[in-house]
Amino acid sequence: MISRRDKIGADMRPRLAPAVLAGTLLAVAGSGAWAGPPSDQLHGRVDSVLKVLEDPEFKKDSKTSARRAAIRAIADEIFDFREISQRSLGRHWQTRTPAEREEFVALFGDLLERTYVSRIEGYSGERLVYAGEKVDGDQATVRTRIITKQGTEVPVDYRMFERDGRWRVFDVNIEGVSLVGNYRAQFNSIIVRSSYQELVTKLKAKQDEDAQPRETGRPRQQAP
């Protein structure tokens, strides 16, 4: 029997992070000021998401798969899923074979992308206040506050790194809690109490579970 703490994403914050992120990406375009390259590049991707969602063709039911594929392609430009996967697996990454690493990145990245797309489509008018950015070499933190429809403020910080002239997100902090750190704790708990293979089994089960009710925009990732 799978306990609640064994279930991937059972904790509230891993589910909350993509939800808040989605609201940010749809609301941030109207916030006005951009402090520098990290924010500028995020802004450009935001505009791309908005164009997809506002395109009359993509709003048609027959274009659901195409719309989701387009959003997922933009998500791939915003987030470095390999970096997120490596940091989330923590010390256990070092003992994985190249094939196991590729499998994990595919499974976990697919989980995050599917959650991201579903939250984007459920956007309900959240507003973002841009609070500045801090750049330290090839890393940066872009600080924001999400204003919910109820007027509650949720601080959300995006941790980004620069490589080959591109800034990409490798972690999201919500109210001081790291998305990567939260998943890392879950994954470590499963591996220590059971095995790495058990974690992979759970990720595959989550993939199958989420794939049942709806068609996603990209063919499901297959393990090597």
PDB file of C-alpha atoms in Angstrom:
ATOM      1  CA  MET A   1       0.000   0.000   0.000  1.00  0.00           C
ATOM      2  CA  ILE A   2       1.359   3.446  -0.938  1.00  0.00           C
ATOM      3  CA  SER A   3       1.323   5.845   1.986  1.00  0.00           C
ATOM      4  CA  ARG A   4       0.446   9.495   1.516  1.00  0.00           C
ATOM      5  CA  ARG A   5       4.026  10.621   1.961  1.00  0.00           C
ATOM      6  CA  ASP A   6       5.198   8.066  -0.624  1.00  0.00           C
ATOM      7  CA  LYS A   7       2.907   9.454  -3.302  1.00  0.00           C
ATOM      8  CA  ILE A   8       4.771  11.721  -5.721  1.00  0.00           C
ATOM      9  CA  GLY A   9       3.492  15.273  -5.288  1.00  0.00           C
ATOM     10  CA  ALA A  10       1.421  14.345  -2.222  1.00  0.00           C
ATOM     11  CA  ASP A  11       2.707  17.388  -0.337  1.00  0.00           C
ATOM     12  CA  MET A  12       0.798  20.611  -1.004  1.00  0.00           C
ATOM     13  CA  ARG A  13       3.733  22.736  -2.149  1.00  0.00           C
ATOM     14  CA  PRO A  14       4.928  20.625  -5.089  1.00  0.00           C
ATOM     15  CA  ARG A  15       1.390  20.939  -6.455  1.00  0.00           C
ATOM     16  CA  LEU A  16       1.203  24.632  -5.594  1.00  0.00           C
ATOM     17  CA  ALA A  17       4.442  25.612  -7.297  1.00  0.00           C
ATOM     18  CA  PRO A  18       3.414  24.903 -10.908  1.00  0.00           C
ATOM     19  CA  ALA A  19       0.000  26.435 -10.180  1.00  0.00           C
ATOM     20  CA  VAL A  20       1.507  29.688  -8.951  1.00  0.00           C
ATOM     21  CA  LEU A  21       4.057  29.596 -11.750  1.00  0.00           C
ATOM     22  CA  ALA A  22       1.313  29.311 -14.334  1.00  0.00           C
ATOM     23  CA  GLY A  23      -0.496  32.299 -12.872  1.00  0.00           C
ATOM     24  CA  THR A  24       2.756  34.256 -12.947  1.00  0.00           C
ATOM     25  CA  LEU A  25       3.486  33.527 -16.577  1.00  0.00           C
ATOM     26  CA  LEU A  26       0.052  34.649 -17.648  1.00  0.00           C
ATOM     27  CA  ALA A  27      -0.064  37.767 -15.491  1.00  0.00           C
ATOM     28  CA  VAL A  28       3.522  38.987 -15.561  1.00  0.00           C
ATOM     29  CA  ALA A  29       3.336  40.601 -18.984  1.00  0.00           C
ATOM     30  CA  GLY A  30       1.351  43.507 -17.573  1.00  0.00           C
ATOM     31  CA  SER A  31       3.672  44.256 -14.656  1.00  0.00           C
ATOM     32  CA  GLY A  32       5.642  46.898 -16.534  1.00  0.00           C
ATOM     33  CA  ALA A  33       9.248  47.020 -15.293  1.00  0.00           C
ATOM     34  CA  TRP A  34      12.034  44.595 -16.157  1.00  0.00           C
ATOM     35  CA  ALA A  35      15.332  44.779 -14.323  1.00  0.00           C
ATOM     36  CA  GLY A  36      17.691  42.996 -16.711  1.00  0.00           C
ATOM     37  CA  PRO A  37      18.440  40.003 -18.957  1.00  0.00           C
ATOM     38  CA  PRO A  38      16.938  37.259 -16.726  1.00  0.00           C
ATOM     39  CA  SER A  39      13.620  39.096 -16.453  1.00  0.00           C
ATOM     40  CA  ASP A  40      13.751  40.200 -20.083  1.00  0.00           C
ATOM     41  CA  GLN A  41      14.180  36.648 -21.339  1.00  0.00           C
ATOM     42  CA  LEU A  42      11.414  35.372 -19.063  1.00  0.00           C
ATOM     43  CA  HIS A  43       9.208  38.177 -20.381  1.00  0.00           C
ATOM     44  CA  GLY A  44       9.814  37.097 -23.964  1.00  0.00           C
ATOM     45  CA  ARG A  45       8.698  33.548 -23.192  1.00  0.00           C
ATOM     46  CA  VAL A  46       5.647  34.929 -21.390  1.00  0.00           C
ATOM     47  CA  ASP A  47       4.629  36.791 -24.518  1.00  0.00           C
ATOM     48  CA  SER A  48       4.944  33.549 -26.475  1.00  0.00           C
ATOM     49  CA  VAL A  49       2.611  31.757 -24.048  1.00  0.00           C
ATOM     50  CA  LEU A  50       0.087  34.584 -24.287  1.00  0.00           C
ATOM     51  CA  LYS A  51       0.122  34.473 -28.086  1.00  0.00           C
ATOM     52  CA  VAL A  52      -0.678  30.760 -28.017  1.00  0.00           C
ATOM     53  CA  LEU A  53      -3.530  31.191 -25.531  1.00  0.00           C
ATOM     54  CA  GLU A  54      -5.001  34.188 -27.383  1.00  0.00           C
ATOM     55  CA  ASP A  55      -4.779  32.654 -30.849  1.00  0.00           C
ATOM     56  CA  PRO A  56      -8.358  31.923 -32.035  1.00  0.00           C
ATOM     57  CA  GLU A  57      -7.193  28.816 -33.851  1.00  0.00           C
ATOM     58  CA  PHE A  58      -5.628  27.337 -30.717  1.00  0.00           C
ATOM     59  CA  LYS A  59      -8.842  27.947 -28.754  1.00  0.00           C
ATOM     60  CA  LYS A  60     -10.725  25.426 -30.871  1.00  0.00           C
ATOM     61  CA  ASP A  61     -11.390  22.029 -29.272  1.00  0.00           C
ATOM     62  CA  SER A  62      -9.844  20.366 -32.292  1.00  0.00           C
ATOM     63  CA  LYS A  63      -6.580  22.201 -31.562  1.00  0.00           C
ATOM     64  CA  THR A  64      -6.175  21.028 -27.962  1.00  0.00           C
ATOM     65  CA  SER A  65      -3.187  18.811 -28.748  1.00  0.00           C
ATOM     66  CA  ALA A  66      -1.507  21.501 -30.851  1.00  0.00           C
ATOM     67  CA  ARG A  67      -2.089  24.138 -28.152  1.00  0.00           C
ATOM     68  CA  ARG A  68      -0.594  21.950 -25.437  1.00  0.00           C
ATOM     69  CA  ALA A  69       2.349  21.023 -27.638  1.00  0.00           C
ATOM     70  CA  ALA A  70       3.055  24.712 -28.261  1.00  0.00           C
ATOM     71  CA  ILE A  71       2.907  25.545 -24.545  1.00  0.00           C
ATOM     72  CA  ARG A  72       5.165  22.636 -23.693  1.00  0.00           C
ATOM     73  CA  ALA A  73       7.690  23.770 -26.283  1.00  0.00           C
ATOM     74  CA  ILE A  74       7.813  27.187 -24.594  1.00  0.00           C
ATOM     75  CA  ALA A  75       8.130  25.528 -21.178  1.00  0.00           C
ATOM     76  CA  ASP A  76      11.202  23.714 -22.509  1.00  0.00           C
ATOM     77  CA  GLU A  77      12.715  27.128 -23.270  1.00  0.00           C
ATOM     78  CA  ILE A  78      11.902  28.547 -19.827  1.00  0.00           C
ATOM     79  CA  PHE A  79      12.955  25.648 -17.598  1.00  0.00           C
ATOM     80  CA  ASP A  80      16.086  23.525 -17.638  1.00  0.00           C
ATOM     81  CA  PHE A  81      14.434  20.214 -16.794  1.00  0.00           C
ATOM     82  CA  ARG A  82      17.723  18.337 -16.701  1.00  0.00           C
ATOM     83  CA  GLU A  83      19.134  20.739 -14.126  1.00  0.00           C
ATOM     84  CA  ILE A  84      15.908  20.599 -12.113  1.00  0.00           C
ATOM     85  CA  SER A  85      15.942  16.793 -12.255  1.00  0.00           C
ATOM     86  CA  GLN A  86      19.574  16.545 -11.157  1.00  0.00           C
ATOM     87  CA  ARG A  87      19.064  18.913  -8.239  1.00  0.00           C
ATOM     88  CA  SER A  88      15.837  17.165  -7.210  1.00  0.00           C
ATOM     89  CA  LEU A  89      17.511  13.745  -7.163  1.00  0.00           C
ATOM     90  CA  GLY A  90      20.365  15.221  -5.105  1.00  0.00           C
ATOM     91  CA  ARG A  91      23.142  12.886  -3.992  1.00  0.00           C
ATOM     92  CA  HIS A  92      21.471   9.946  -5.698  1.00  0.00           C
ATOM     93  CA  TRP A  93      22.202  11.475  -9.125  1.00  0.00           C
ATOM     94  CA  GLN A  94      25.903  10.650  -8.805  1.00  0.00           C
ATOM     95  CA  THR A  95      25.285   6.901  -8.497  1.00  0.00           C
ATOM     96  CA  ARG A  96      22.970   6.681 -11.507  1.00  0.00           C
ATOM     97  CA  THR A  97      24.166   5.361 -14.852  1.00  0.00           C
ATOM     98  CA  PRO A  98      23.859   7.601 -17.961  1.00  0.00           C
ATOM     99  CA  ALA A  99      20.823   5.575 -19.072  1.00  0.00           C
ATOM    100  CA  GLU A 100      19.170   5.916 -15.647  1.00  0.00           C
ATOM    101  CA  ARG A 101      19.772   9.658 -15.675  1.00  0.00           C
ATOM    102  CA  GLU A 102      18.156  10.052 -19.082  1.00  0.00           C
ATOM    103  CA  GLU A 103      15.181   7.973 -17.958  1.00  0.00           C
ATOM    104  CA  PHE A 104      14.753  10.037 -14.795  1.00  0.00           C
ATOM    105  CA  VAL A 105      14.975  13.366 -16.644  1.00  0.00           C
ATOM    106  CA  ALA A 106      12.354  12.138 -19.131  1.00  0.00           C
ATOM    107  CA  LEU A 107       9.950  10.928 -16.428  1.00  0.00           C
ATOM    108  CA  PHE A 108      10.306  13.819 -13.984  1.00  0.00           C
ATOM    109  CA  GLY A 109      10.451  16.472 -16.699  1.00  0.00           C
ATOM    110  CA  ASP A 110       7.304  15.040 -18.241  1.00  0.00           C
ATOM    111  CA  LEU A 111       5.551  15.166 -14.859  1.00  0.00           C
ATOM    112  CA  LEU A 112       6.459  18.826 -14.359  1.00  0.00           C
ATOM    113  CA  GLU A 113       5.512  19.795 -17.913  1.00  0.00           C
ATOM    114  CA  ARG A 114       2.112  18.092 -17.752  1.00  0.00           C
ATOM    115  CA  THR A 115       1.373  19.821 -14.454  1.00  0.00           C
ATOM    116  CA  TYR A 116       2.498  23.147 -15.913  1.00  0.00           C
ATOM    117  CA  VAL A 117       0.273  22.853 -18.992  1.00  0.00           C
ATOM    118  CA  SER A 118      -2.792  21.831 -16.986  1.00  0.00           C
ATOM    119  CA  ARG A 119      -2.334  24.803 -14.636  1.00  0.00           C
ATOM    120  CA  ILE A 120      -1.831  27.219 -17.521  1.00  0.00           C
ATOM    121  CA  GLU A 121      -5.151  26.122 -18.977  1.00  0.00           C
ATOM    122  CA  GLY A 122      -6.806  26.666 -15.591  1.00  0.00           C
ATOM    123  CA  TYR A 123      -5.564  30.239 -15.162  1.00  0.00           C
ATOM    124  CA  SER A 124      -8.199  32.388 -13.396  1.00  0.00           C
ATOM    125  CA  GLY A 125      -6.937  35.966 -13.312  1.00  0.00           C
ATOM    126  CA  GLU A 126      -4.080  36.059 -10.806  1.00  0.00           C
ATOM    127  CA  ARG A 127      -1.981  39.223 -10.918  1.00  0.00           C
ATOM    128  CA  LEU A 128       1.781  39.607 -10.492  1.00  0.00           C
ATOM    129  CA  VAL A 129       3.818  42.389  -8.934  1.00  0.00           C
ATOM    130  CA  TYR A 130       7.448  42.430 -10.043  1.00  0.00           C
ATOM    131  CA  ALA A 131       9.788  42.947  -7.076  1.00  0.00           C
ATOM    132  CA  GLY A 132      13.223  43.105  -8.761  1.00  0.00           C
ATOM    133  CA  GLU A 133      16.066  40.765  -9.517  1.00  0.00           C
ATOM    134  CA  LYS A 134      19.511  39.985  -8.124  1.00  0.00           C
ATOM    135  CA  VAL A 135      22.277  38.777 -10.439  1.00  0.00           C
ATOM    136  CA  ASP A 136      25.399  37.090  -9.087  1.00  0.00           C
ATOM    137  CA  GLY A 137      27.658  35.950 -11.912  1.00  0.00           C
ATOM    138  CA  ASP A 138      25.870  33.306 -13.941  1.00  0.00           C
ATOM    139  CA  GLN A 139      23.003  32.948 -11.466  1.00  0.00           C
ATOM    140  CA  ALA A 140      20.064  35.214 -10.719  1.00  0.00           C
ATOM    141  CA  THR A 141      16.946  35.424  -8.603  1.00  0.00           C
ATOM    142  CA  VAL A 142      13.878  37.111 -10.051  1.00  0.00           C
ATOM    143  CA  ARG A 143      11.514  38.123  -7.231  1.00  0.00           C
ATOM    144  CA  THR A 144       7.769  38.415  -7.717  1.00  0.00           C
ATOM    145  CA  ARG A 145       4.556  38.494  -5.693  1.00  0.00           C
ATOM    146  CA  ILE A 146       1.393  36.818  -6.910  1.00  0.00           C
ATOM    147  CA  ILE A 147      -1.836  38.604  -6.009  1.00  0.00           C
ATOM    148  CA  THR A 148      -4.677  36.093  -5.931  1.00  0.00           C
ATOM    149  CA  LYS A 149      -8.276  36.976  -6.749  1.00  0.00           C
ATOM    150  CA  GLN A 150      -8.938  36.992  -2.985  1.00  0.00           C
ATOM    151  CA  GLY A 151      -6.227  39.627  -2.490  1.00  0.00           C
ATOM    152  CA  THR A 152      -3.704  37.295  -0.849  1.00  0.00           C
ATOM    153  CA  GLU A 153      -0.043  37.915  -1.704  1.00  0.00           C
ATOM    154  CA  VAL A 154       2.212  34.934  -2.410  1.00  0.00           C
ATOM    155  CA  PRO A 155       5.959  35.656  -2.768  1.00  0.00           C
ATOM    156  CA  VAL A 156       7.488  33.631  -5.610  1.00  0.00           C
ATOM    157  CA  ASP A 157      11.188  33.739  -6.480  1.00  0.00           C
ATOM    158  CA  TYR A 158      12.593  32.242  -9.682  1.00  0.00           C
ATOM    159  CA  ARG A 159      16.172  31.000  -9.501  1.00  0.00           C
ATOM    160  CA  MET A 160      17.834  31.095 -12.891  1.00  0.00           C
ATOM    161  CA  PHE A 161      21.238  30.406 -14.401  1.00  0.00           C
ATOM    162  CA  GLU A 162      22.898  31.630 -17.573  1.00  0.00           C
ATOM    163  CA  ARG A 163      24.476  29.378 -20.135  1.00  0.00           C
ATOM    164  CA  ASP A 164      25.458  30.354 -23.677  1.00  0.00           C
ATOM    165  CA  GLY A 165      23.621  33.657 -23.369  1.00  0.00           C
ATOM    166  CA  ARG A 166      20.331  32.134 -22.182  1.00  0.00           C
ATOM    167  CA  TRP A 167      18.759  32.416 -18.738  1.00  0.00           C
ATOM    168  CA  ARG A 168      16.694  29.434 -17.634  1.00  0.00           C
ATOM    169  CA  VAL A 169      14.851  28.538 -14.433  1.00  0.00           C
ATOM    170  CA  PHE A 170      16.277  25.765 -12.240  1.00  0.00           C
ATOM    171  CA  ASP A 171      14.167  26.281  -9.108  1.00  0.00           C
ATOM    172  CA  VAL A 172      11.084  28.109  -7.864  1.00  0.00           C
ATOM    173  CA  ASN A 173      10.744  29.289  -4.251  1.00  0.00           C
ATOM    174  CA  ILE A 174       7.226  29.830  -2.936  1.00  0.00           C
ATOM    175  CA  GLU A 175       6.932  31.591   0.416  1.00  0.00           C
ATOM    176  CA  GLY A 176      10.544  30.605   1.085  1.00  0.00           C
ATOM    177  CA  VAL A 177      10.058  26.928   0.229  1.00  0.00           C
ATOM    178  CA  SER A 178      12.014  25.453  -2.692  1.00  0.00           C
ATOM    179  CA  LEU A 179      10.232  23.339  -5.287  1.00  0.00           C
ATOM    180  CA  VAL A 180      13.452  21.403  -5.920  1.00  0.00           C
ATOM    181  CA  GLY A 181      14.148  20.978  -2.203  1.00  0.00           C
ATOM    182  CA  ASN A 182      10.644  19.679  -1.605  1.00  0.00           C
ATOM    183  CA  TYR A 183      10.834  17.082  -4.349  1.00  0.00           C
ATOM    184  CA  ARG A 184      14.360  16.146  -3.255  1.00  0.00           C
ATOM    185  CA  ALA A 185      13.068  15.330   0.235  1.00  0.00           C
ATOM    186  CA  GLN A 186      10.282  13.160  -1.231  1.00  0.00           C
ATOM    187  CA  PHE A 187      12.601  11.341  -3.620  1.00  0.00           C
ATOM    188  CA  ASN A 188      15.278  10.760  -0.974  1.00  0.00           C
ATOM    189  CA  SER A 189      12.686   9.350   1.429  1.00  0.00           C
ATOM    190  CA  ILE A 190      11.465   6.828  -1.140  1.00  0.00           C
ATOM    191  CA  ILE A 191      14.977   5.768  -2.163  1.00  0.00           C
ATOM    192  CA  VAL A 192      16.264   5.413   1.414  1.00  0.00           C
ATOM    193  CA  ARG A 193      13.254   3.452   2.669  1.00  0.00           C
ATOM    194  CA  SER A 194      12.851   1.382  -0.492  1.00  0.00           C
ATOM    195  CA  SER A 195      15.021   1.799  -3.598  1.00  0.00           C
ATOM    196  CA  TYR A 196      15.732   4.017  -6.588  1.00  0.00           C
ATOM    197  CA  GLN A 197      13.791   1.594  -8.775  1.00  0.00           C
ATOM    198  CA  GLU A 198      10.749   2.103  -6.543  1.00  0.00           C
ATOM    199  CA  LEU A 199      10.958   5.837  -7.234  1.00  0.00           C
ATOM    200  CA  VAL A 200      11.053   5.163 -10.983  1.00  0.00           C
ATOM    201  CA  THR A 201       8.069   2.832 -10.646  1.00  0.00           C
ATOM    202  CA  LYS A 202       6.095   5.549  -8.861  1.00  0.00           C
ATOM    203  CA  LEU A 203       6.985   8.153 -11.495  1.00  0.00           C
ATOM    204  CA  LYS A 204       5.858   5.800 -14.254  1.00  0.00           C
ATOM    205  CA  ALA A 205       2.614   5.098 -12.384  1.00  0.00           C
ATOM    206  CA  LYS A 206       2.027   8.847 -12.023  1.00  0.00           C
ATOM    207  CA  GLN A 207       2.668   9.280 -15.740  1.00  0.00           C
ATOM    208  CA  ASP A 208       0.149   6.561 -16.608  1.00  0.00           C
ATOM    209  CA  GLU A 209      -2.392   7.992 -14.153  1.00  0.00           C
ATOM    210  CA  ASP A 210      -2.160  11.522 -15.558  1.00  0.00           C
ATOM    211  CA  ALA A 211      -2.209  10.330 -19.163  1.00  0.00           C
ATOM    212  CA  GLN A 212      -5.560   8.569 -18.823  1.00  0.00           C
ATOM    213  CA  PRO A 213      -8.116  11.416 -18.681  1.00  0.00           C
ATOM    214  CA  ARG A 214      -6.668  13.694 -21.317  1.00  0.00           C
ATOM    215  CA  GLU A 215      -4.383  13.802 -24.302  1.00  0.00           C
ATOM    216  CA  THR A 216      -1.182  15.768 -23.776  1.00  0.00           C
ATOM    217  CA  GLY A 217       0.593  17.886 -26.324  1.00  0.00           C
ATOM    218  CA  ARG A 218       3.622  15.674 -26.655  1.00  0.00           C
ATOM    219  CA  PRO A 219       3.967  11.893 -27.054  1.00  0.00           C
ATOM    220  CA  ARG A 220       4.599  10.331 -23.673  1.00  0.00           C
ATOM    221  CA  GLN A 221       8.265   9.917 -22.838  1.00  0.00           C
ATOM    222  CA  GLN A 222       9.368   6.297 -22.956  1.00  0.00           C
ATOM    223  CA  ALA A 223      12.080   4.942 -20.707  1.00  0.00           C
ATOM    224  CA  PRO A 224      15.259   3.970 -22.536  1.00  0.00           C
TER     225      PRO A 224
END
